[in-house]
PDB file of C-alpha atoms and ligand atoms in Angstrom:
ATOM      1  CA  MET T   1       4.647 -23.559   2.358  1.00 92.00           C
ATOM      2  CA  VAL T   2       7.954 -22.072   0.228  1.00 96.00           C
ATOM      3  CA  GLU T   3       7.772 -23.013  -2.865  1.00 96.00           C
ATOM      4  CA  LEU T   4      12.126 -23.085  -4.380  1.00 98.00           C
ATOM      5  CA  LYS T   5      12.591 -21.621  -8.317  1.00 98.00           C
ATOM      6  CA  THR T   6      14.699 -23.593 -10.526  1.00 98.00           C
ATOM      7  CA  ARG T   7      16.572 -20.411 -12.482  1.00 98.00           C
ATOM      8  CA  GLU T   8      14.145 -20.412 -15.295  1.00 98.00           C
ATOM      9  CA  GLU T   9      11.470 -19.069 -13.274  1.00 98.00           C
ATOM     10  CA  ILE T  10      13.424 -16.526 -11.689  1.00 98.00           C
ATOM     11  CA  GLU T  11      14.230 -15.365 -15.479  1.00 98.00           C
ATOM     12  CA  LYS T  12      10.862 -15.344 -15.769  1.00 98.00           C
ATOM     13  CA  ILE T  13      10.202 -13.310 -12.450  1.00 99.00           C
ATOM     14  CA  LYS T  14      13.407 -10.983 -13.665  1.00 98.00           C
ATOM     15  CA  LYS T  15      11.084 -10.194 -17.230  1.00 98.00           C
ATOM     16  CA  SER T  16       8.156  -9.178 -15.214  1.00 98.00           C
ATOM     17  CA  GLY T  17      10.155  -7.496 -12.212  1.00 99.00           C
ATOM     18  CA  LYS T  18      12.182  -5.123 -15.739  1.00 98.00           C
ATOM     19  CA  ILE T  19       8.719  -3.741 -16.736  1.00 99.00           C
ATOM     20  CA  LEU T  20       8.013  -2.679 -13.214  1.00 99.00           C
ATOM     21  CA  ARG T  21      11.311  -1.059 -12.711  1.00 99.00           C
ATOM     22  CA  GLN T  22      10.662   0.927 -16.167  1.00 99.00           C
ATOM     23  CA  ALA T  23       6.829   1.922 -15.079  1.00 99.00           C
ATOM     24  CA  LEU T  24       8.483   3.275 -11.422  1.00 99.00           C
ATOM     25  CA  GLU T  25      11.515   5.044 -13.455  1.00 98.00           C
ATOM     26  CA  LEU T  26       9.056   6.582 -15.867  1.00 99.00           C
ATOM     27  CA  VAL T  27       6.231   7.884 -12.941  1.00 99.00           C
ATOM     28  CA  LYS T  28       9.260   9.496 -10.776  1.00 98.00           C
ATOM     29  CA  SER T  29      10.558  10.965 -14.096  1.00 98.00           C
ATOM     30  CA  LYS T  30       6.518  12.734 -14.350  1.00 98.00           C
ATOM     31  CA  VAL T  31       6.733  13.664 -10.743  1.00 98.00           C
ATOM     32  CA  LYS T  32       6.006  17.396 -10.502  1.00 98.00           C
ATOM     33  CA  VAL T  33       4.251  20.376  -8.318  1.00 98.00           C
ATOM     34  CA  GLY T  34       0.600  20.252  -9.376  1.00 98.00           C
ATOM     35  CA  ILE T  35       0.711  16.268 -10.958  1.00 98.00           C
ATOM     36  CA  THR T  36      -2.574  14.362  -9.655  1.00 99.00           C
ATOM     37  CA  THR T  37      -1.676  10.805  -8.143  1.00 99.00           C
ATOM     38  CA  GLY T  38      -4.971   9.352 -10.876  1.00 99.00           C
ATOM     39  CA  GLU T  39      -2.670  10.425 -13.276  1.00 99.00           C
ATOM     40  CA  LEU T  40       0.759   9.285 -12.585  1.00 99.00           C
ATOM     41  CA  ASP T  41      -1.435   6.119 -11.851  1.00 99.00           C
ATOM     42  CA  LYS T  42      -2.222   6.020 -15.621  1.00 98.00           C
ATOM     43  CA  ILE T  43       0.923   6.244 -17.011  1.00 99.00           C
ATOM     44  CA  ALA T  44       1.960   3.558 -14.805  1.00 99.00           C
ATOM     45  CA  GLU T  45      -0.647   1.390 -16.349  1.00 99.00           C
ATOM     46  CA  GLU T  46      -0.659   2.238 -20.101  1.00 98.00           C
ATOM     47  CA  PHE T  47       2.693   1.466 -19.621  1.00 99.00           C
ATOM     48  CA  ILE T  48       2.575  -1.408 -18.015  1.00 99.00           C
ATOM     49  CA  ARG T  49      -0.026  -2.763 -20.269  1.00 98.00           C
ATOM     50  CA  SER T  50       2.065  -1.226 -23.301  1.00 99.00           C
ATOM     51  CA  LYS T  51       4.465  -4.101 -22.468  1.00 98.00           C
ATOM     52  CA  GLY T  52       1.951  -6.955 -22.630  1.00 98.00           C
ATOM     53  CA  ALA T  53       1.872  -7.274 -18.798  1.00 99.00           C
ATOM     54  CA  ILE T  54      -1.171  -6.746 -16.346  1.00 98.00           C
ATOM     55  CA  PRO T  55      -0.892  -4.669 -13.887  1.00 98.00           C
ATOM     56  CA  ALA T  56      -0.792  -6.660 -10.369  1.00 98.00           C
ATOM     57  CA  CYS T  57      -2.246  -4.560  -7.898  1.00 98.00           C
ATOM     58  CA  LYS T  58      -5.247  -3.618  -9.566  1.00 98.00           C
ATOM     59  CA  GLY T  59      -8.099  -5.727  -8.368  1.00 97.00           C
ATOM     60  CA  TYR T  60      -6.207  -7.094  -5.795  1.00 97.00           C
ATOM     61  CA  GLU T  61      -8.528  -7.623  -2.699  1.00 97.00           C
ATOM     62  CA  GLY T  62     -10.407  -5.099  -4.600  1.00 97.00           C
ATOM     63  CA  PHE T  63      -7.436  -2.257  -4.596  1.00 98.00           C
ATOM     64  CA  PRO T  64      -8.713   0.288  -7.320  1.00 98.00           C
ATOM     65  CA  GLY T  65      -5.210   1.738  -8.700  1.00 98.00           C
ATOM     66  CA  THR T  66      -1.824   0.585 -10.486  1.00 98.00           C
ATOM     67  CA  MET T  67       0.172   1.927  -8.358  1.00 99.00           C
ATOM     68  CA  CYS T  68      -0.190   2.136  -4.374  1.00 99.00           C
ATOM     69  CA  ILE T  69       0.791   6.078  -3.992  1.00 99.00           C
ATOM     70  CA  SER T  70       1.078   7.002  -0.500  1.00 99.00           C
ATOM     71  CA  VAL T  71       1.926  10.928   0.345  1.00 99.00           C
ATOM     72  CA  ASN T  72       3.735  12.133   3.761  1.00 99.00           C
ATOM     73  CA  ASP T  73       2.242  10.845   6.866  1.00 99.00           C
ATOM     74  CA  GLU T  74       0.552   8.326   4.329  1.00 99.00           C
ATOM     75  CA  VAL T  75       3.254   4.877   4.769  1.00 98.00           C
ATOM     76  CA  VAL T  76       1.191   2.620   2.153  1.00 98.00           C
ATOM     77  CA  HIS T  77      -1.777   1.543   0.300  1.00 98.00           C
ATOM     78  CA  GLY T  78      -2.522   5.465  -0.344  1.00 98.00           C
ATOM     79  CA  ILE T  79      -5.397   4.969  -3.441  1.00 98.00           C
ATOM     80  CA  PRO T  80      -4.570   7.557  -6.141  1.00 98.00           C
ATOM     81  CA  GLY T  81      -6.445   9.757  -7.261  1.00 98.00           C
ATOM     82  CA  LYS T  82      -7.528  13.677  -7.290  1.00 98.00           C
ATOM     83  CA  ARG T  83      -4.738  14.831  -5.187  1.00 98.00           C
ATOM     84  CA  LYS T  84      -2.463  17.089  -6.575  1.00 98.00           C
ATOM     85  CA  LEU T  85       1.592  17.114  -5.539  1.00 99.00           C
ATOM     86  CA  LYS T  86       2.578  19.351  -3.352  1.00 98.00           C
ATOM     87  CA  GLU T  87       6.777  21.053  -3.584  1.00 98.00           C
ATOM     88  CA  GLY T  88       8.392  19.005  -0.768  1.00 98.00           C
ATOM     89  CA  ASP T  89       5.766  16.088  -0.855  1.00 99.00           C
ATOM     90  CA  VAL T  90       7.219  12.726   0.319  1.00 99.00           C
ATOM     91  CA  VAL T  91       5.546  10.362  -2.081  1.00 99.00           C
ATOM     92  CA  SER T  92       5.916   6.084  -1.884  1.00 99.00           C
ATOM     93  CA  PHE T  93       5.253   4.717  -5.218  1.00 99.00           C
ATOM     94  CA  ASP T  94       4.759   0.703  -4.893  1.00 99.00           C
ATOM     95  CA  SER T  95       3.171  -1.581  -7.614  1.00 98.00           C
ATOM     96  CA  CYS T  96       3.081  -5.078  -8.602  1.00 98.00           C
ATOM     97  CA  VAL T  97       3.471  -6.492 -12.365  1.00 99.00           C
ATOM     98  CA  LEU T  98       2.015  -9.731 -13.636  1.00 99.00           C
ATOM     99  CA  LEU T  99       3.997 -11.265 -16.646  1.00 98.00           C
ATOM    100  CA  ASP T 100       3.076 -14.716 -18.430  1.00 98.00           C
ATOM    101  CA  GLY T 101       2.307 -16.078 -14.729  1.00 98.00           C
ATOM    102  CA  TRP T 102       4.621 -14.598 -12.657  1.00 98.00           C
ATOM    103  CA  TYR T 103       4.627 -11.768  -9.770  1.00 98.00           C
ATOM    104  CA  SER T 104       7.254  -8.963  -9.209  1.00 99.00           C
ATOM    105  CA  ASP T 105       7.081  -6.260  -6.795  1.00 99.00           C
ATOM    106  CA  SER T 106       8.833  -2.726  -6.066  1.00 99.00           C
ATOM    107  CA  ALA T 107       8.310   0.099  -4.540  1.00 99.00           C
ATOM    108  CA  ILE T 108      10.021   3.470  -4.555  1.00 99.00           C
ATOM    109  CA  THR T 109       9.580   7.058  -2.405  1.00 99.00           C
ATOM    110  CA  VAL T 110      10.877  10.437  -3.567  1.00 98.00           C
ATOM    111  CA  ILE T 111      10.362  13.993  -2.689  1.00 99.00           C
ATOM    112  CA  VAL T 112       8.781  16.588  -5.145  1.00 98.00           C
ATOM    113  CA  GLY T 113      11.315  19.361  -6.307  1.00 98.00           C
ATOM    114  CA  ARG T 114      12.769  20.595  -2.803  1.00 98.00           C
ATOM    115  CA  PRO T 115      12.684  18.861   0.578  1.00 98.00           C
ATOM    116  CA  LYS T 116      11.071  20.515   3.634  1.00 98.00           C
ATOM    117  CA  THR T 117      13.281  19.678   5.874  1.00 98.00           C
ATOM    118  CA  GLU T 118      16.755  17.779   5.957  1.00 98.00           C
ATOM    119  CA  ASN T 119      15.260  15.086   7.988  1.00 98.00           C
ATOM    120  CA  ASP T 120      12.530  13.982   4.625  1.00 98.00           C
ATOM    121  CA  LYS T 121      15.636  13.821   2.676  1.00 98.00           C
ATOM    122  CA  LYS T 122      17.051  11.835   5.215  1.00 99.00           C
ATOM    123  CA  LEU T 123      14.444  10.071   5.774  1.00 99.00           C
ATOM    124  CA  VAL T 124      14.152   8.727   2.139  1.00 99.00           C
ATOM    125  CA  GLU T 125      18.054   7.999   2.295  1.00 99.00           C
ATOM    126  CA  VAL T 126      17.827   5.896   5.192  1.00 99.00           C
ATOM    127  CA  THR T 127      14.904   3.491   4.071  1.00 99.00           C
ATOM    128  CA  GLU T 128      16.788   3.135   0.297  1.00 99.00           C
ATOM    129  CA  GLN T 129      19.998   2.340   2.276  1.00 99.00           C
ATOM    130  CA  ALA T 130      18.134   0.042   4.736  1.00 99.00           C
ATOM    131  CA  LEU T 131      16.964  -2.046   1.744  1.00 99.00           C
ATOM    132  CA  TYR T 132      20.038  -2.452   0.182  1.00 99.00           C
ATOM    133  CA  ILE T 133      21.547  -3.743   3.782  1.00 98.00           C
ATOM    134  CA  GLY T 134      18.655  -6.073   4.541  1.00 98.00           C
ATOM    135  CA  ILE T 135      19.552  -7.496   0.606  1.00 99.00           C
ATOM    136  CA  GLU T 136      22.620  -8.053   1.359  1.00 98.00           C
ATOM    137  CA  LYS T 137      21.900 -10.686   3.844  1.00 98.00           C
ATOM    138  CA  ALA T 138      19.323 -12.178   1.830  1.00 98.00           C
ATOM    139  CA  VAL T 139      22.221 -15.365   1.580  1.00 98.00           C
ATOM    140  CA  ALA T 140      21.846 -19.148   1.772  1.00 98.00           C
ATOM    141  CA  GLY T 141      22.056 -20.147   5.311  1.00 98.00           C
ATOM    142  CA  ASN T 142      21.060 -16.770   7.110  1.00 98.00           C
ATOM    143  CA  ARG T 143      18.296 -16.803   8.432  1.00 98.00           C
ATOM    144  CA  ILE T 144      15.310 -14.528   8.078  1.00 98.00           C
ATOM    145  CA  GLY T 145      15.482 -12.850  11.414  1.00 98.00           C
ATOM    146  CA  ASP T 146      18.897 -12.030  10.125  1.00 98.00           C
ATOM    147  CA  ILE T 147      17.475  -9.442   6.550  1.00 98.00           C
ATOM    148  CA  SER T 148      15.103  -8.214   9.556  1.00 98.00           C
ATOM    149  CA  ALA T 149      17.500  -7.201  12.418  1.00 98.00           C
ATOM    150  CA  ALA T 150      20.109  -5.776   9.696  1.00 98.00           C
ATOM    151  CA  VAL T 151      16.725  -3.996   9.144  1.00 98.00           C
ATOM    152  CA  GLN T 152      15.880  -3.056  11.989  1.00 98.00           C
ATOM    153  CA  GLU T 153      19.378  -1.963  13.402  1.00 98.00           C
ATOM    154  CA  PHE T 154      20.258   0.264  10.925  1.00 98.00           C
ATOM    155  CA  VAL T 155      16.629   2.308  10.894  1.00 98.00           C
ATOM    156  CA  GLU T 156      16.771   2.681  14.444  1.00 98.00           C
ATOM    157  CA  LYS T 157      20.172   3.776  15.010  1.00 98.00           C
ATOM    158  CA  ASN T 158      19.139   6.980  12.800  1.00 98.00           C
ATOM    159  CA  GLY T 159      16.541   7.432  14.651  1.00 98.00           C
ATOM    160  CA  PHE T 160      12.913   6.377  12.383  1.00 99.00           C
ATOM    161  CA  SER T 161      10.951   3.891  13.249  1.00 98.00           C
ATOM    162  CA  LEU T 162       9.706   0.606  11.348  1.00 98.00           C
ATOM    163  CA  VAL T 163       6.185  -0.691  10.665  1.00 98.00           C
ATOM    164  CA  ARG T 164       5.466  -3.770  12.439  1.00 98.00           C
ATOM    165  CA  GLU T 165       1.453  -4.637  10.717  1.00 97.00           C
ATOM    166  CA  TYR T 166       2.873  -4.752   7.476  1.00 98.00           C
ATOM    167  CA  THR T 167       5.907  -7.132   6.142  1.00 98.00           C
ATOM    168  CA  GLY T 168       7.854  -8.418   3.131  1.00 98.00           C
ATOM    169  CA  HIS T 169       6.945 -11.915   1.404  1.00 98.00           C
ATOM    170  CA  GLY T 170       7.944 -14.747  -0.439  1.00 98.00           C
ATOM    171  CA  ILE T 171       7.008 -14.117  -4.272  1.00 98.00           C
ATOM    172  CA  GLY T 172       6.650 -15.922  -7.551  1.00 98.00           C
ATOM    173  CA  ARG T 173       3.515 -17.412  -8.823  1.00 98.00           C
ATOM    174  CA  HIS T 174       1.799 -15.606  -6.180  1.00 98.00           C
ATOM    175  CA  LEU T 175       1.493 -12.194  -5.140  1.00 98.00           C
ATOM    176  CA  HIS T 176       2.325 -13.021  -1.693  1.00 98.00           C
ATOM    177  CA  GLU T 177       3.805 -16.273  -0.442  1.00 98.00           C
ATOM    178  CA  ASP T 178       5.857 -17.904   2.326  1.00 98.00           C
ATOM    179  CA  PRO T 179       7.895 -16.761   4.257  1.00 98.00           C
ATOM    180  CA  SER T 180       7.180 -13.557   5.822  1.00 98.00           C
ATOM    181  CA  VAL T 181      10.440 -11.455   5.614  1.00 98.00           C
ATOM    182  CA  PRO T 182       9.237  -8.604   8.943  1.00 98.00           C
ATOM    183  CA  ASN T 183      11.420  -5.367   8.693  1.00 98.00           C
ATOM    184  CA  TYR T 184      12.437  -6.320  12.952  1.00 98.00           C
ATOM    185  CA  GLY T 185      13.791  -9.411  14.773  1.00 98.00           C
ATOM    186  CA  LYS T 186      15.900 -10.817  16.089  1.00 98.00           C
ATOM    187  CA  LYS T 187      19.468 -12.117  14.004  1.00 98.00           C
ATOM    188  CA  GLY T 188      19.530 -16.050  14.419  1.00 98.00           C
ATOM    189  CA  THR T 189      15.910 -16.430  14.186  1.00 98.00           C
ATOM    190  CA  GLY T 190      13.599 -17.665  11.724  1.00 98.00           C
ATOM    191  CA  MET T 191      13.379 -20.086   8.952  1.00 98.00           C
ATOM    192  CA  ILE T 192      16.582 -20.571   6.851  1.00 98.00           C
ATOM    193  CA  LEU T 193      17.469 -19.084   3.639  1.00 98.00           C
ATOM    194  CA  LYS T 194      17.767 -21.539   0.674  1.00 98.00           C
ATOM    195  CA  GLU T 195      18.614 -20.933  -2.950  1.00 98.00           C
ATOM    196  CA  GLY T 196      15.947 -20.678  -5.030  1.00 98.00           C
ATOM    197  CA  MET T 197      13.533 -18.719  -2.578  1.00 98.00           C
ATOM    198  CA  CYS T 198      11.953 -15.610  -4.226  1.00 98.00           C
ATOM    199  CA  ILE T 199      10.978 -12.454  -1.709  1.00 98.00           C
ATOM    200  CA  ALA T 200      10.309  -9.079  -1.539  1.00 99.00           C
ATOM    201  CA  ILE T 201      12.082  -6.746   1.088  1.00 99.00           C
ATOM    202  CA  GLU T 202      10.687  -3.724   1.805  1.00 98.00           C
ATOM    203  CA  PRO T 203      11.314  -1.654   4.681  1.00 99.00           C
ATOM    204  CA  MET T 204       8.066   0.714   5.200  1.00 99.00           C
ATOM    205  CA  VAL T 205       9.973   3.824   7.733  1.00 99.00           C
ATOM    206  CA  CYS T 206       8.676   5.974   9.541  1.00 99.00           C
ATOM    207  CA  ALA T 207      10.405   9.335  11.148  1.00 98.00           C
ATOM    208  CA  GLY T 208       8.152   9.185  14.413  1.00 98.00           C
ATOM    209  CA  ASP T 209       6.151   6.301  16.000  1.00 98.00           C
ATOM    210  CA  TYR T 210       5.311   3.371  13.699  1.00 98.00           C
ATOM    211  CA  GLY T 211       1.631   3.492  15.037  1.00 98.00           C
ATOM    212  CA  LEU T 212      -0.773   3.170  11.861  1.00 98.00           C
ATOM    213  CA  TYR T 213      -4.216   3.629  11.190  1.00 98.00           C
ATOM    214  CA  THR T 214      -6.238   2.545   8.338  1.00 98.00           C
ATOM    215  CA  ALA T 215      -8.476   5.896   6.484  1.00 98.00           C
ATOM    216  CA  GLU T 216     -12.177   5.094   5.479  1.00 98.00           C
ATOM    217  CA  ASP T 217     -11.154   4.591   2.541  1.00 98.00           C
ATOM    218  CA  GLY T 218     -10.608   1.317   3.500  1.00 98.00           C
ATOM    219  CA  TRP T 219      -7.084   1.321   2.396  1.00 98.00           C
ATOM    220  CA  THR T 220      -4.476   4.056   3.216  1.00 98.00           C
ATOM    221  CA  ALA T 221      -2.212   3.663   6.464  1.00 98.00           C
ATOM    222  CA  ILE T 222      -1.152   6.777   8.009  1.00 99.00           C
ATOM    223  CA  THR T 223       0.845   7.267  10.750  1.00 98.00           C
ATOM    224  CA  VAL T 224      -1.264   7.714  14.131  1.00 98.00           C
ATOM    225  CA  ASP T 225       1.518  10.809  14.943  1.00 98.00           C
ATOM    226  CA  HIS T 226       1.501  12.226  11.399  1.00 98.00           C
ATOM    227  CA  SER T 227       5.270  11.859  10.795  1.00 98.00           C
ATOM    228  CA  ASN T 228       6.384  11.144   7.404  1.00 99.00           C
ATOM    229  CA  ALA T 229       6.979   8.077   6.177  1.00 99.00           C
ATOM    230  CA  ALA T 230       8.905   6.124   3.293  1.00 99.00           C
ATOM    231  CA  HIS T 231       9.129   2.802   1.498  1.00 99.00           C
ATOM    232  CA  PHE T 232      11.398   0.980  -0.591  1.00 99.00           C
ATOM    233  CA  GLU T 233      10.787  -2.438  -1.958  1.00 99.00           C
ATOM    234  CA  HIS T 234      12.730  -4.903  -4.668  1.00 99.00           C
ATOM    235  CA  THR T 235      12.225  -8.032  -5.736  1.00 99.00           C
ATOM    236  CA  ILE T 236      15.053 -10.491  -5.047  1.00 99.00           C
ATOM    237  CA  ALA T 237      16.018 -14.457  -5.595  1.00 99.00           C
ATOM    238  CA  ILE T 238      18.754 -16.233  -3.677  1.00 98.00           C
ATOM    239  CA  THR T 239      21.268 -17.421  -5.183  1.00 98.00           C
ATOM    240  CA  LYS T 240      24.410 -19.492  -5.197  1.00 97.00           C
ATOM    241  CA  ASN T 241      25.737 -16.289  -6.186  1.00 97.00           C
ATOM    242  CA  GLY T 242      24.027 -14.808  -3.369  1.00 98.00           C
ATOM    243  CA  PRO T 243      20.915 -12.436  -3.719  1.00 98.00           C
ATOM    244  CA  GLU T 244      19.646 -11.022  -7.289  1.00 98.00           C
ATOM    245  CA  ILE T 245      18.054  -7.715  -7.284  1.00 99.00           C
ATOM    246  CA  LEU T 246      14.636  -8.808 -10.137  1.00 99.00           C
ATOM    247  CA  THR T 247      13.439  -5.745  -9.869  1.00 98.00           C
ATOM    248  CA  LYS T 248      16.126  -3.859 -11.919  1.00 96.00           C
TER     249      LYS T 248
HETATM  250 CO1   CO H   1       5.650  -5.895  -1.326  1.00 82.83          CO
END
């Protein structure tokens, strides 16, 4: 069931999302060769708690970190730890904040220092652009499939592929609500978007094939062909004035 949000509720998600954005920007500013993913995770956790908010990924279904930190061929759900970042690593940070009962969810991908290849740079740029192309379609009266198809068409046109196993999702009182928002699909299909819907749109893009497997840690999703991957995500609201980004 889809829960529509009032303007007041959307404002609450936006407050939560602002803290999340600041945390991601802070972490991005600390990325450098030699820093560990665990150190970056601690920076995010301390910042979020200093704002009186809760790092909501931590403990979610037992996930141990404040952020999912996924490096190179890791697509999503990487566990922060002792791994040291290297020049050219493609690193995705995905995190969620809970403030006053309301969730926000957002992700970014950055390259450490200089990109190893032009293709890595393109992968990150295309994934971010795909997110905004999806957001543009998040208009009342459109359907979920309009978002999915726009993202898929753009990414595939650029020679990359989209993950099938994980999708975007409704968000609000819970981190994951209805509807599911796939990053592949057909125009004109799926649920009709309504004013007051809040969703997380999150293209997960692979440079090669989209097939994934889960590492022995039970969390980290890795590309089978070990091609690199990128991930961008925003929490947005569908309003009478169009899509409104709540994690900015
Ligand atoms: Co999400």
